[in-house]
Amino acid sequence: MTERDGTVVCPGSYDPITNGHLDIITRTSMVFERVVVGVVNNPLRKDKTLFTAEERKAFIDEATAGLANVEVRIFSNLLVEFAQELGAKAIVKGLRAISDFEYEFEMAQLNRKLDPDIESIYVIASPHFSFLSSTGVREMATFGGDVSDLVPAPVATAMAERLGGR
Ligand code: PNS
């Protein structure tokens, strides 16, 4: 099997990684040979990230340390180019509610236009994570809400430190 046959990319802003992301990454790692979690350096949709790309990567490295076929990389170019560089055959993303669909549908079509050989695959969120988003978690933490059930422990600690007192 060539590397292209077994490699997929799980891209995202991961600002920060949530237990919902981890569920998608873990389930993807059970299906594919090699999973590269791609942390986008400067997400276009966000004004400014709470954590730097290096911090976001470090949280994911720690949270996925037990998954032997998962690695984490930062990317700053087009997602399709990043996938091509890795020899990935597919982009794998989580899909929660209908609200995710419109954006993901557009992204999948644009990415297909750029490289029809790279498939977009969607993994349906587990029901208990279907409400969970990085945006929601950041908002909760900003107002002092308890996010310890929603994100890995080091992320919860770092959020409390960074957002505390806002
Ligand atoms: O976690 P997010 O914000 O939903 O992740 C979005 C991501 C990283 C998948 C998206 O912003 C992305 O693909 N960025 C890389 C630039 C790119 O290739 N954009 C689409 C081009 S048509």
Short mmCIF file of C-alpha atoms and ligand atoms in Angstrom, two decimals:
data_model
loop_
_atom_site.label_atom_id
_atom_site.label_comp_id
_atom_site.label_asym_id
_atom_site.label_seq_id
_atom_site.Cartn_x
_atom_site.Cartn_y
_atom_site.Cartn_z
CA MET A 1 0.00 0.00 0.00
CA THR A 2 1.41 3.43 -0.91
CA GLU A 3 1.29 6.24 1.60
CA ARG A 4 -1.48 7.89 -0.43
CA ASP A 5 -3.74 4.91 0.21
CA GLY A 6 -3.70 5.27 3.95
CA THR A 7 -3.27 8.93 4.84
CA VAL A 8 -6.08 11.37 5.62
CA VAL A 9 -6.12 14.91 6.99
CA CYS A 10 -8.38 16.15 9.80
CA PRO A 11 -8.15 19.94 9.39
CA GLY A 12 -9.42 22.65 11.69
CA SER A 13 -8.74 25.77 13.69
CA TYR A 14 -8.83 23.80 16.95
CA ASP A 15 -9.03 26.99 19.02
CA PRO A 16 -9.05 25.04 21.24
CA ILE A 17 -9.44 21.31 20.64
CA THR A 18 -12.61 19.96 22.28
CA ASN A 19 -13.63 16.47 23.32
CA GLY A 20 -15.85 16.48 20.23
CA HIS A 21 -12.81 16.98 17.96
CA LEU A 22 -11.00 14.22 19.86
CA ASP A 23 -13.92 11.87 19.30
CA ILE A 24 -13.77 12.51 15.53
CA ILE A 25 -9.96 12.14 15.41
CA THR A 26 -10.06 8.91 17.46
CA ARG A 27 -12.80 7.37 15.34
CA THR A 28 -10.99 8.42 12.14
CA SER A 29 -7.77 6.82 13.43
CA MET A 30 -9.63 3.51 13.71
CA VAL A 31 -10.58 3.58 10.04
CA PHE A 32 -7.48 4.99 8.33
CA GLU A 33 -3.83 4.02 8.51
CA ARG A 34 -2.40 7.48 9.17
CA VAL A 35 -4.24 10.56 10.39
CA VAL A 36 -2.61 13.98 10.15
CA VAL A 37 -4.39 16.59 12.25
CA GLY A 38 -3.88 19.86 10.35
CA VAL A 39 -3.97 22.98 12.52
CA VAL A 40 -4.67 25.99 10.33
CA ASN A 41 -2.29 28.79 11.23
CA ASN A 42 -4.43 31.84 10.49
CA PRO A 43 -8.08 30.89 10.07
CA LEU A 44 -9.79 33.34 7.70
CA ARG A 45 -13.09 33.12 9.51
CA LYS A 46 -11.66 34.17 12.87
CA ASP A 47 -10.38 37.64 13.81
CA LYS A 48 -7.77 36.43 16.21
CA THR A 49 -7.33 33.05 17.79
CA LEU A 50 -7.26 32.62 21.56
CA PHE A 51 -4.25 30.29 21.31
CA THR A 52 -1.32 30.45 18.90
CA ALA A 53 -0.95 27.70 16.32
CA GLU A 54 1.93 26.24 18.36
CA GLU A 55 -0.20 26.19 21.52
CA ARG A 56 -3.14 24.63 19.68
CA LYS A 57 -0.82 21.99 18.22
CA ALA A 58 0.71 21.23 21.64
CA PHE A 59 -2.75 20.62 23.18
CA ILE A 60 -3.59 18.17 20.37
CA ASP A 61 -0.18 16.45 20.60
CA GLU A 62 -0.80 15.81 24.29
CA ALA A 63 -4.41 14.71 23.84
CA THR A 64 -3.59 12.28 21.02
CA ALA A 65 -0.35 10.90 22.50
CA GLY A 66 -2.01 7.49 22.94
CA LEU A 67 -2.99 7.22 19.26
CA ALA A 68 0.02 5.77 17.43
CA ASN A 69 -1.17 6.59 13.91
CA VAL A 70 -2.05 10.24 14.61
CA GLU A 71 0.34 13.16 14.10
CA VAL A 72 -0.24 16.89 14.30
CA ARG A 73 1.05 19.55 11.91
CA ILE A 74 0.48 23.26 11.42
CA PHE A 75 -0.39 24.46 7.92
CA SER A 76 -0.61 27.92 6.37
CA ASN A 77 -1.44 27.11 2.75
CA LEU A 78 -4.56 25.84 1.02
CA LEU A 79 -5.95 22.75 2.69
CA VAL A 80 -5.84 20.86 -0.60
CA GLU A 81 -2.17 21.76 -1.09
CA PHE A 82 -1.41 20.60 2.44
CA ALA A 83 -3.20 17.31 1.75
CA GLN A 84 -1.27 16.91 -1.52
CA GLU A 85 2.05 17.49 0.27
CA LEU A 86 1.17 14.69 2.70
CA GLY A 87 0.04 12.33 -0.03
CA ALA A 88 -3.38 12.23 1.63
CA LYS A 89 -6.29 10.72 -0.24
CA ALA A 90 -9.01 12.38 1.80
CA ILE A 91 -9.99 15.25 4.06
CA VAL A 92 -12.00 14.04 7.05
CA LYS A 93 -14.15 16.41 9.08
CA GLY A 94 -16.79 16.09 11.77
CA LEU A 95 -20.37 17.04 11.02
CA ARG A 96 -22.73 18.09 13.77
CA ALA A 97 -26.09 19.64 12.94
CA ILE A 98 -27.70 20.97 9.79
CA SER A 99 -25.98 24.28 10.53
CA ASP A 100 -22.59 22.74 9.71
CA PHE A 101 -23.83 21.41 6.41
CA GLU A 102 -24.01 24.57 4.33
CA TYR A 103 -20.44 25.65 5.08
CA GLU A 104 -19.05 22.14 4.70
CA PHE A 105 -20.93 21.60 1.46
CA GLU A 106 -19.34 24.72 -0.02
CA MET A 107 -15.86 23.80 1.27
CA ALA A 108 -16.13 20.29 -0.11
CA GLN A 109 -17.14 21.58 -3.54
CA LEU A 110 -14.35 24.17 -3.62
CA ASN A 111 -11.79 21.62 -2.51
CA ARG A 112 -13.04 19.13 -5.08
CA LYS A 113 -12.58 21.80 -7.76
CA LEU A 114 -8.99 22.30 -6.66
CA ASP A 115 -8.22 18.58 -6.64
CA PRO A 116 -10.91 16.05 -7.57
CA ASP A 117 -8.68 13.20 -6.41
CA ILE A 118 -8.88 14.28 -2.77
CA GLU A 119 -12.17 13.10 -1.33
CA SER A 120 -14.02 14.93 1.46
CA ILE A 121 -15.39 12.55 4.08
CA TYR A 122 -17.67 13.53 6.97
CA VAL A 123 -17.88 11.71 10.27
CA ILE A 124 -21.15 12.34 12.11
CA ALA A 125 -20.59 13.71 15.62
CA SER A 126 -21.48 11.44 18.51
CA PRO A 127 -24.82 12.56 19.99
CA HIS A 128 -23.30 13.70 23.30
CA PHE A 129 -20.91 16.02 21.41
CA SER A 130 -23.34 17.30 18.82
CA PHE A 131 -23.77 20.61 20.66
CA LEU A 132 -20.07 21.19 21.28
CA SER A 133 -17.99 23.84 19.49
CA SER A 134 -14.75 25.69 20.21
CA THR A 135 -16.68 28.96 19.98
CA GLY A 136 -19.18 27.81 22.61
CA VAL A 137 -16.44 26.58 24.90
CA ARG A 138 -14.53 29.87 24.60
CA GLU A 139 -17.69 31.81 25.41
CA MET A 140 -18.45 29.63 28.42
CA ALA A 141 -14.91 29.98 29.75
CA THR A 142 -14.94 33.75 29.19
CA PHE A 143 -17.85 34.05 31.61
CA GLY A 144 -16.38 31.64 34.14
CA GLY A 145 -18.39 28.54 33.11
CA ASP A 146 -17.02 25.09 33.88
CA VAL A 147 -15.65 23.57 30.67
CA SER A 148 -13.78 20.67 32.29
CA ASP A 149 -16.17 18.07 30.80
CA LEU A 150 -15.87 19.54 27.33
CA VAL A 151 -12.14 19.89 26.68
CA PRO A 152 -8.96 18.04 27.74
CA ALA A 153 -7.79 19.04 31.25
CA PRO A 154 -4.72 21.07 30.12
CA VAL A 155 -6.96 23.06 27.78
CA ALA A 156 -9.42 23.84 30.59
CA THR A 157 -6.55 25.04 32.79
CA ALA A 158 -5.03 27.19 30.03
CA MET A 159 -8.42 28.72 29.20
CA ALA A 160 -9.06 29.62 32.83
CA GLU A 161 -5.63 31.28 32.97
CA ARG A 162 -6.04 33.16 29.70
CA LEU A 163 -9.66 34.17 30.03
CA GLY A 164 -9.90 34.54 33.80
CA GLY A 165 -10.96 37.98 34.91
CA ARG A 166 -12.37 39.02 31.52
O1 PNS B 1 -12.23 24.48 12.47
P1 PNS B 1 -12.68 25.22 11.26
O2 PNS B 1 -12.58 26.71 11.46
O3 PNS B 1 -14.02 24.81 10.78
O4 PNS B 1 -11.62 24.82 10.12
C1 PNS B 1 -11.73 25.33 8.87
C2 PNS B 1 -10.63 24.85 7.91
C3 PNS B 1 -9.26 24.89 8.54
C4 PNS B 1 -10.92 23.45 7.49
C5 PNS B 1 -10.71 25.82 6.73
O5 PNS B 1 -10.65 27.14 7.18
C6 PNS B 1 -9.63 25.62 5.74
O6 PNS B 1 -9.71 24.67 4.99
N1 PNS B 1 -8.62 26.50 5.74
C7 PNS B 1 -7.47 26.39 4.87
C8 PNS B 1 -7.56 27.28 3.66
C9 PNS B 1 -8.36 26.61 2.62
O7 PNS B 1 -7.92 25.69 1.98
N2 PNS B 1 -9.62 27.07 2.49
C10 PNS B 1 -10.55 26.52 1.55
C11 PNS B 1 -10.16 26.92 0.20
S1 PNS B 1 -11.30 26.77 -1.01
#
